[in-house]
PDB file of C-alpha atoms in Angstrom:
ATOM      1  CA  ASP A   1      91.963  91.300 116.316  1.00 54.00           C
ATOM      2  CA  ALA A   2      93.885  93.497 114.307  1.00 55.00           C
ATOM      3  CA  LYS A   3      91.993  95.696 112.346  1.00 86.00           C
ATOM      4  CA  THR A   4      92.229  97.576 108.384  1.00 93.00           C
ATOM      5  CA  THR A   5      91.473 100.620 107.300  1.00 95.00           C
ATOM      6  CA  GLN A   6      90.172 101.359 103.544  1.00 96.00           C
ATOM      7  CA  PRO A   7      88.965 104.285 101.675  1.00 97.00           C
ATOM      8  CA  ASN A   8      84.829 103.445 100.912  1.00 96.00           C
ATOM      9  CA  SER A   9      85.355 103.862  97.784  1.00 97.00           C
ATOM     10  CA  MET A  10      87.560 104.286  94.356  1.00 98.00           C
ATOM     11  CA  GLU A  11      87.298 105.068  90.792  1.00 97.00           C
ATOM     12  CA  SER A  12      89.259 104.111  87.856  1.00 96.00           C
ATOM     13  CA  ASN A  13      89.578 104.386  84.271  1.00 96.00           C
ATOM     14  CA  GLU A  14      89.789 101.166  82.166  1.00 97.00           C
ATOM     15  CA  GLU A  15      93.262 100.376  81.309  1.00 96.00           C
ATOM     16  CA  GLU A  16      94.477 102.418  83.909  1.00 96.00           C
ATOM     17  CA  PRO A  17      96.438 101.343  86.868  1.00 96.00           C
ATOM     18  CA  VAL A  18      94.715 101.326  90.010  1.00 97.00           C
ATOM     19  CA  HIS A  19      96.317 101.353  93.593  1.00 98.00           C
ATOM     20  CA  LEU A  20      94.193 100.474  96.604  1.00 98.00           C
ATOM     21  CA  PRO A  21      95.462 101.692 100.056  1.00 98.00           C
ATOM     22  CA  CYS A  22      95.084  99.681 103.153  1.00 97.00           C
ATOM     23  CA  ASN A  23      96.447 101.069 106.864  1.00 96.00           C
ATOM     24  CA  HIS A  24      97.020  98.358 109.413  1.00 93.00           C
ATOM     25  CA  SER A  25      98.887 100.408 112.275  1.00 92.00           C
ATOM     26  CA  THR A  26      98.136  97.423 115.075  1.00 89.00           C
ATOM     27  CA  ILE A  27      99.762  94.757 112.522  1.00 90.00           C
ATOM     28  CA  SER A  28     101.477  91.978 114.528  1.00 86.00           C
ATOM     29  CA  GLY A  29     105.014  90.129 113.530  1.00 85.00           C
ATOM     30  CA  THR A  30     102.849  87.451 112.620  1.00 83.00           C
ATOM     31  CA  ASP A  31     100.219  88.688 111.112  1.00 86.00           C
ATOM     32  CA  TYR A  32      99.804  88.104 107.005  1.00 89.00           C
ATOM     33  CA  ILE A  33      98.116  90.622 104.952  1.00 93.00           C
ATOM     34  CA  HIS A  34      95.474  89.288 102.656  1.00 93.00           C
ATOM     35  CA  TRP A  35      93.379  90.620 100.202  1.00 96.00           C
ATOM     36  CA  TYR A  36      90.558  89.310  98.687  1.00 97.00           C
ATOM     37  CA  ARG A  37      87.313  90.610  96.188  1.00 97.00           C
ATOM     38  CA  GLN A  38      83.949  90.236  95.836  1.00 97.00           C
ATOM     39  CA  LEU A  39      81.847  90.698  92.541  1.00 95.00           C
ATOM     40  CA  PRO A  40      77.937  90.824  93.149  1.00 89.00           C
ATOM     41  CA  SER A  41      76.163  87.863  94.021  1.00 88.00           C
ATOM     42  CA  GLN A  42      79.505  85.867  94.338  1.00 93.00           C
ATOM     43  CA  GLY A  43      81.329  84.574  97.037  1.00 96.00           C
ATOM     44  CA  PRO A  44      84.846  86.670  98.211  1.00 96.00           C
ATOM     45  CA  GLU A  45      87.823  85.640  95.673  1.00 96.00           C
ATOM     46  CA  TYR A  46      91.261  85.527  96.980  1.00 95.00           C
ATOM     47  CA  VAL A  47      93.664  87.851  95.312  1.00 97.00           C
ATOM     48  CA  ILE A  48      97.021  87.709  97.071  1.00 96.00           C
ATOM     49  CA  HIS A  49      98.684  88.063 100.258  1.00 93.00           C
ATOM     50  CA  GLY A  50     101.890  88.559 101.837  1.00 93.00           C
ATOM     51  CA  LEU A  51     104.200  88.921 105.070  1.00 92.00           C
ATOM     52  CA  THR A  52     107.032  91.154 104.684  1.00 93.00           C
ATOM     53  CA  SER A  53     108.077  91.132 100.739  1.00 93.00           C
ATOM     54  CA  ASN A  54     106.052  92.665  97.950  1.00 95.00           C
ATOM     55  CA  VAL A  55     104.382  89.882  96.025  1.00 95.00           C
ATOM     56  CA  ASN A  56     103.325  89.480  92.426  1.00 96.00           C
ATOM     57  CA  ASN A  57     101.072  87.327  90.928  1.00 94.00           C
ATOM     58  CA  ARG A  58      98.738  86.869  87.700  1.00 92.00           C
ATOM     59  CA  MET A  59      95.996  89.087  89.333  1.00 91.00           C
ATOM     60  CA  ALA A  60      98.016  91.700  91.217  1.00 96.00           C
ATOM     61  CA  SER A  61     100.610  92.988  93.193  1.00 97.00           C
ATOM     62  CA  LEU A  62     101.002  93.727  96.998  1.00 98.00           C
ATOM     63  CA  ALA A  63     103.395  96.317  98.161  1.00 98.00           C
ATOM     64  CA  ILE A  64     104.232  96.321 101.745  1.00 97.00           C
ATOM     65  CA  ALA A  65     105.633  99.122 103.544  1.00 97.00           C
ATOM     66  CA  GLU A  66     108.816  98.454 105.357  1.00 95.00           C
ATOM     67  CA  ASP A  67     107.194  98.784 108.833  1.00 95.00           C
ATOM     68  CA  ARG A  68     104.253  96.637 107.751  1.00 95.00           C
ATOM     69  CA  LYS A  69     101.589  99.359 109.119  1.00 95.00           C
ATOM     70  CA  SER A  70     100.351  99.685 105.406  1.00 96.00           C
ATOM     71  CA  SER A  71     100.148  97.858 102.118  1.00 97.00           C
ATOM     72  CA  THR A  72      99.030  98.624  98.628  1.00 98.00           C
ATOM     73  CA  LEU A  73      97.195  96.281  96.031  1.00 98.00           C
ATOM     74  CA  ILE A  74      98.024  97.457  92.684  1.00 98.00           C
ATOM     75  CA  LEU A  75      96.142  96.302  89.795  1.00 97.00           C
ATOM     76  CA  HIS A  76      98.107  97.112  86.813  1.00 95.00           C
ATOM     77  CA  ARG A  77      95.665  97.291  83.949  1.00 95.00           C
ATOM     78  CA  ALA A  78      92.046  97.501  84.974  1.00 96.00           C
ATOM     79  CA  THR A  79      89.073  96.498  83.533  1.00 96.00           C
ATOM     80  CA  LEU A  80      85.433  96.428  83.719  1.00 96.00           C
ATOM     81  CA  ARG A  81      85.431  92.978  85.298  1.00 95.00           C
ATOM     82  CA  ASP A  82      87.861  94.387  87.824  1.00 96.00           C
ATOM     83  CA  ALA A  83      84.954  96.284  89.403  1.00 97.00           C
ATOM     84  CA  ALA A  84      84.166  94.834  93.059  1.00 97.00           C
ATOM     85  CA  VAL A  85      84.455  95.363  96.592  1.00 97.00           C
ATOM     86  CA  TYR A  86      88.149  94.724  97.575  1.00 98.00           C
ATOM     87  CA  TYR A  87      88.955  93.602 101.110  1.00 97.00           C
ATOM     88  CA  CYS A  88      92.334  94.179 102.740  1.00 96.00           C
ATOM     89  CA  ILE A  89      92.509  91.382 105.774  1.00 92.00           C
ATOM     90  CA  LEU A  90      94.808  90.413 108.564  1.00 88.00           C
ATOM     91  CA  SER A  91      95.148  86.566 109.011  1.00 82.00           C
ATOM     92  CA  ALA A  92      97.146  85.421 111.954  1.00 72.00           C
ATOM     93  CA  GLY A  93     100.028  83.222 110.362  1.00 60.00           C
ATOM     94  CA  LEU A  94     100.744  80.557 113.424  1.00 54.00           C
ATOM     95  CA  SER A  95      99.607  77.159 112.450  1.00 46.00           C
ATOM     96  CA  ASN A  96      98.588  76.535 116.244  1.00 41.00           C
ATOM     97  CA  TYR A  97      95.347  74.226 116.799  1.00 39.00           C
ATOM     98  CA  GLY A  98      92.321  76.344 118.410  1.00 38.00           C
ATOM     99  CA  GLY A  99      92.378  80.236 118.709  1.00 42.00           C
ATOM    100  CA  SER A 100      91.724  82.563 115.797  1.00 51.00           C
ATOM    101  CA  GLN A 101      93.683  81.120 113.417  1.00 59.00           C
ATOM    102  CA  GLY A 102      93.109  81.555 109.928  1.00 66.00           C
ATOM    103  CA  ASN A 103      89.424  83.335 110.494  1.00 78.00           C
ATOM    104  CA  LEU A 104      89.161  86.218 108.136  1.00 84.00           C
ATOM    105  CA  ILE A 105      87.849  89.639 109.576  1.00 84.00           C
ATOM    106  CA  PHE A 106      86.354  91.399 106.997  1.00 88.00           C
ATOM    107  CA  GLY A 107      85.568  95.614 107.165  1.00 87.00           C
ATOM    108  CA  LYS A 108      83.258  97.044 104.747  1.00 89.00           C
ATOM    109  CA  GLY A 109      86.339  97.243 102.028  1.00 95.00           C
ATOM    110  CA  THR A 110      86.689  99.351  99.182  1.00 97.00           C
ATOM    111  CA  LYS A 111      84.119  99.305  96.251  1.00 97.00           C
ATOM    112  CA  LEU A 112      86.121  99.828  93.151  1.00 98.00           C
ATOM    113  CA  SER A 113      84.010 101.375  90.077  1.00 97.00           C
ATOM    114  CA  VAL A 114      85.687 101.147  86.364  1.00 97.00           C
ATOM    115  CA  LYS A 115      84.986 103.373  84.090  1.00 96.00           C
ATOM    116  CA  PRO A 116      84.965 102.256  80.240  1.00 94.00           C
TER     117      PRO A 116
ATOM    118  CA  ASP B   1      89.285  71.412  91.114  1.00 55.00           C
ATOM    119  CA  THR B   2      85.988  71.711  91.044  1.00 78.00           C
ATOM    120  CA  GLY B   3      85.764  74.915  93.495  1.00 94.00           C
ATOM    121  CA  VAL B   4      83.597  75.305  96.761  1.00 97.00           C
ATOM    122  CA  SER B   5      79.824  74.392  96.325  1.00 97.00           C
ATOM    123  CA  GLN B   6      76.865  75.351  98.533  1.00 98.00           C
ATOM    124  CA  ASP B   7      73.716  73.863  98.163  1.00 97.00           C
ATOM    125  CA  PRO B   8      70.722  75.263  98.002  1.00 97.00           C
ATOM    126  CA  ARG B   9      71.765  78.548  96.364  1.00 96.00           C
ATOM    127  CA  HIS B  10      68.680  80.139  97.578  1.00 97.00           C
ATOM    128  CA  LYS B  11      66.108  79.143 100.521  1.00 97.00           C
ATOM    129  CA  ILE B  12      62.901  80.825 101.491  1.00 97.00           C
ATOM    130  CA  THR B  13      61.222  79.842 104.727  1.00 97.00           C
ATOM    131  CA  LYS B  14      58.796  80.811 107.359  1.00 97.00           C
ATOM    132  CA  ARG B  15      60.183  82.308 110.434  1.00 97.00           C
ATOM    133  CA  GLY B  16      60.216  79.712 113.264  1.00 97.00           C
ATOM    134  CA  GLN B  17      61.300  76.541 110.408  1.00 98.00           C
ATOM    135  CA  ASN B  18      64.202  74.845 110.479  1.00 98.00           C
ATOM    136  CA  VAL B  19      66.774  74.885 107.815  1.00 98.00           C
ATOM    137  CA  THR B  20      70.269  73.166 106.758  1.00 98.00           C
ATOM    138  CA  PHE B  21      73.033  74.347 104.471  1.00 98.00           C
ATOM    139  CA  ARG B  22      75.395  71.982 103.029  1.00 98.00           C
ATOM    140  CA  CYS B  23      79.049  72.897 101.933  1.00 98.00           C
ATOM    141  CA  ASP B  24      81.476  70.503  99.754  1.00 97.00           C
ATOM    142  CA  PRO B  25      85.040  71.853 100.299  1.00 97.00           C
ATOM    143  CA  ILE B  26      87.889  71.269  97.652  1.00 95.00           C
ATOM    144  CA  SER B  27      88.508  67.649  98.337  1.00 92.00           C
ATOM    145  CA  GLU B  28      91.521  68.148  99.635  1.00 89.00           C
ATOM    146  CA  HIS B  29      91.540  71.035 101.964  1.00 92.00           C
ATOM    147  CA  ASN B  30      91.418  70.311 105.671  1.00 91.00           C
ATOM    148  CA  ARG B  31      90.018  73.523 107.074  1.00 92.00           C
ATOM    149  CA  LEU B  32      86.658  74.612 106.677  1.00 94.00           C
ATOM    150  CA  TYR B  33      84.952  77.867 107.661  1.00 94.00           C
ATOM    151  CA  TRP B  34      81.498  79.381 107.789  1.00 96.00           C
ATOM    152  CA  TYR B  35      80.613  83.069 107.153  1.00 96.00           C
ATOM    153  CA  ARG B  36      77.606  85.397 107.454  1.00 96.00           C
ATOM    154  CA  GLN B  37      77.280  88.239 105.434  1.00 96.00           C
ATOM    155  CA  THR B  38      74.147  90.960 105.252  1.00 95.00           C
ATOM    156  CA  LEU B  39      73.749  93.539 102.741  1.00 91.00           C
ATOM    157  CA  GLY B  40      76.465  96.035 102.771  1.00 90.00           C
ATOM    158  CA  GLN B  41      78.823  94.446 104.973  1.00 92.00           C
ATOM    159  CA  GLY B  42      81.539  92.218 104.721  1.00 92.00           C
ATOM    160  CA  PRO B  43      81.395  88.337 105.656  1.00 93.00           C
ATOM    161  CA  GLU B  44      81.600  87.770 109.527  1.00 92.00           C
ATOM    162  CA  PHE B  45      82.943  84.626 111.023  1.00 92.00           C
ATOM    163  CA  LEU B  46      80.996  81.952 112.068  1.00 94.00           C
ATOM    164  CA  THR B  47      82.656  78.772 112.818  1.00 93.00           C
ATOM    165  CA  TYR B  48      85.446  76.760 111.218  1.00 91.00           C
ATOM    166  CA  PHE B  49      86.667  73.368 111.256  1.00 93.00           C
ATOM    167  CA  GLN B  50      90.016  71.531 111.253  1.00 91.00           C
ATOM    168  CA  ASN B  51      88.984  67.721 109.439  1.00 91.00           C
ATOM    169  CA  GLU B  52      86.219  67.062 111.680  1.00 92.00           C
ATOM    170  CA  ALA B  53      87.115  69.011 114.910  1.00 92.00           C
ATOM    171  CA  GLN B  54      85.166  72.019 115.058  1.00 92.00           C
ATOM    172  CA  LEU B  55      87.774  74.677 116.945  1.00 88.00           C
ATOM    173  CA  GLU B  56      86.271  78.099 117.045  1.00 87.00           C
ATOM    174  CA  LYS B  57      82.858  79.292 117.214  1.00 89.00           C
ATOM    175  CA  SER B  58      81.932  82.886 116.883  1.00 89.00           C
ATOM    176  CA  ARG B  59      79.602  84.810 119.647  1.00 87.00           C
ATOM    177  CA  LEU B  60      77.631  85.195 116.645  1.00 82.00           C
ATOM    178  CA  LEU B  61      76.568  81.578 116.596  1.00 86.00           C
ATOM    179  CA  SER B  62      73.805  81.504 119.153  1.00 90.00           C
ATOM    180  CA  ASP B  63      72.226  78.522 120.442  1.00 93.00           C
ATOM    181  CA  ARG B  64      70.242  77.532 117.482  1.00 96.00           C
ATOM    182  CA  PHE B  65      72.744  77.231 115.045  1.00 96.00           C
ATOM    183  CA  SER B  66      74.845  73.990 115.066  1.00 96.00           C
ATOM    184  CA  ALA B  67      77.283  73.219 112.068  1.00 97.00           C
ATOM    185  CA  GLU B  68      79.015  69.813 111.519  1.00 96.00           C
ATOM    186  CA  ARG B  69      81.884  68.307 109.801  1.00 96.00           C
ATOM    187  CA  PRO B  70      81.395  64.367 109.823  1.00 91.00           C
ATOM    188  CA  LYS B  71      84.715  62.603 108.603  1.00 87.00           C
ATOM    189  CA  GLY B  72      86.304  66.073 107.669  1.00 85.00           C
ATOM    190  CA  SER B  73      84.440  66.151 104.301  1.00 91.00           C
ATOM    191  CA  PHE B  74      81.479  68.054 103.824  1.00 96.00           C
ATOM    192  CA  SER B  75      79.875  70.284 106.056  1.00 98.00           C
ATOM    193  CA  THR B  76      76.591  71.118 107.043  1.00 98.00           C
ATOM    194  CA  LEU B  77      74.938  74.334 108.989  1.00 98.00           C
ATOM    195  CA  GLU B  78      71.749  74.068 110.433  1.00 98.00           C
ATOM    196  CA  ILE B  79      69.482  76.911 111.948  1.00 97.00           C
ATOM    197  CA  GLN B  80      66.459  75.874 114.467  1.00 97.00           C
ATOM    198  CA  ARG B  81      63.795  78.345 114.642  1.00 97.00           C
ATOM    199  CA  THR B  82      64.547  80.885 112.385  1.00 97.00           C
ATOM    200  CA  GLU B  83      64.180  84.603 113.143  1.00 96.00           C
ATOM    201  CA  GLN B  84      63.896  87.402 110.564  1.00 95.00           C
ATOM    202  CA  GLY B  85      67.546  88.331 111.427  1.00 95.00           C
ATOM    203  CA  ASP B  86      68.987  85.245 110.160  1.00 96.00           C
ATOM    204  CA  SER B  87      68.346  86.537 107.018  1.00 97.00           C
ATOM    205  CA  ALA B  88      71.772  86.871 105.111  1.00 97.00           C
ATOM    206  CA  MET B  89      74.151  85.069 102.608  1.00 97.00           C
ATOM    207  CA  TYR B  90      75.702  82.061 104.097  1.00 98.00           C
ATOM    208  CA  LEU B  91      79.232  81.478 102.872  1.00 98.00           C
ATOM    209  CA  CYS B  92      80.943  78.269 103.083  1.00 97.00           C
ATOM    210  CA  ALA B  93      85.182  78.489 102.846  1.00 96.00           C
ATOM    211  CA  SER B  94      88.081  76.062 102.477  1.00 94.00           C
ATOM    212  CA  SER B  95      91.501  76.107 102.815  1.00 92.00           C
ATOM    213  CA  PHE B  96      94.774  73.659 102.881  1.00 89.00           C
ATOM    214  CA  GLY B  97      97.297  73.959 105.847  1.00 76.00           C
ATOM    215  CA  ALA B  98      98.058  76.952 108.136  1.00 67.00           C
ATOM    216  CA  GLY B  99      96.026  79.658 108.771  1.00 63.00           C
ATOM    217  CA  SER B 100      97.519  81.809 106.714  1.00 75.00           C
ATOM    218  CA  GLN B 101      96.695  79.880 103.657  1.00 84.00           C
ATOM    219  CA  PRO B 102      94.249  81.390 101.274  1.00 89.00           C
ATOM    220  CA  GLN B 103      90.662  80.385 101.825  1.00 93.00           C
ATOM    221  CA  HIS B 104      88.596  79.639  98.750  1.00 95.00           C
ATOM    222  CA  PHE B 105      84.917  80.443  98.915  1.00 97.00           C
ATOM    223  CA  GLY B 106      81.771  79.408  97.401  1.00 97.00           C
ATOM    224  CA  ASP B 107      78.879  81.409  96.122  1.00 95.00           C
ATOM    225  CA  GLY B 108      76.872  80.883  99.099  1.00 97.00           C
ATOM    226  CA  THR B 109      73.366  80.310 100.189  1.00 98.00           C
ATOM    227  CA  ARG B 110      71.028  83.672 100.444  1.00 97.00           C
ATOM    228  CA  LEU B 111      68.250  82.989 103.349  1.00 98.00           C
ATOM    229  CA  SER B 112      65.133  84.900 103.511  1.00 97.00           C
ATOM    230  CA  ILE B 113      62.930  84.624 106.344  1.00 97.00           C
ATOM    231  CA  LEU B 114      59.201  85.618 105.736  1.00 92.00           C
TER     232      LEU B 114
END
């Protein structure tokens, strides 16, 4: 299974942008890049995902390198509620029956702290 | 959309007892996943269903674990003869369509083995 590498922790100031990096040098052509975050005592929460092009939604932006071997999650203005563990995950995109289609392989993620 | 719900939220039991957890996915979602998370680690995949069919099981899912999804709606995860090492958060997630689609997680069932 493809793996990702993230920094263990990062700090940010409130209302400043945050760039969370992720390396995935063994990504295959059909792997999607997903980001989830997890607040204490809660299940993971979907943030954003993409395949090749940069993506934007109400929560964040995802910038994907041209060679797809790295990506960056961008929180445009961090708030205290954004303090969480952020996971970068590769997910097989083929819609076949069986195999490892869709199950997410989590690493340890990046623990983001936000200072007031 | 009421989200994924899991019951109970907490379960404390003695070693050797059997426990069963329930997950109610988002109603139109055809895929349902079970994960386990221990302290300080990311969730680990256990098994998943597409409708009522269990399509994949992780090597983590020992013979003491069994999961069902009758009629493709709610799912149950049973652990027989619980051991200390089973103490963890058990998370359920659901999604619609292909494997690339986002998964929506419940807040989990925390199992503590005395």
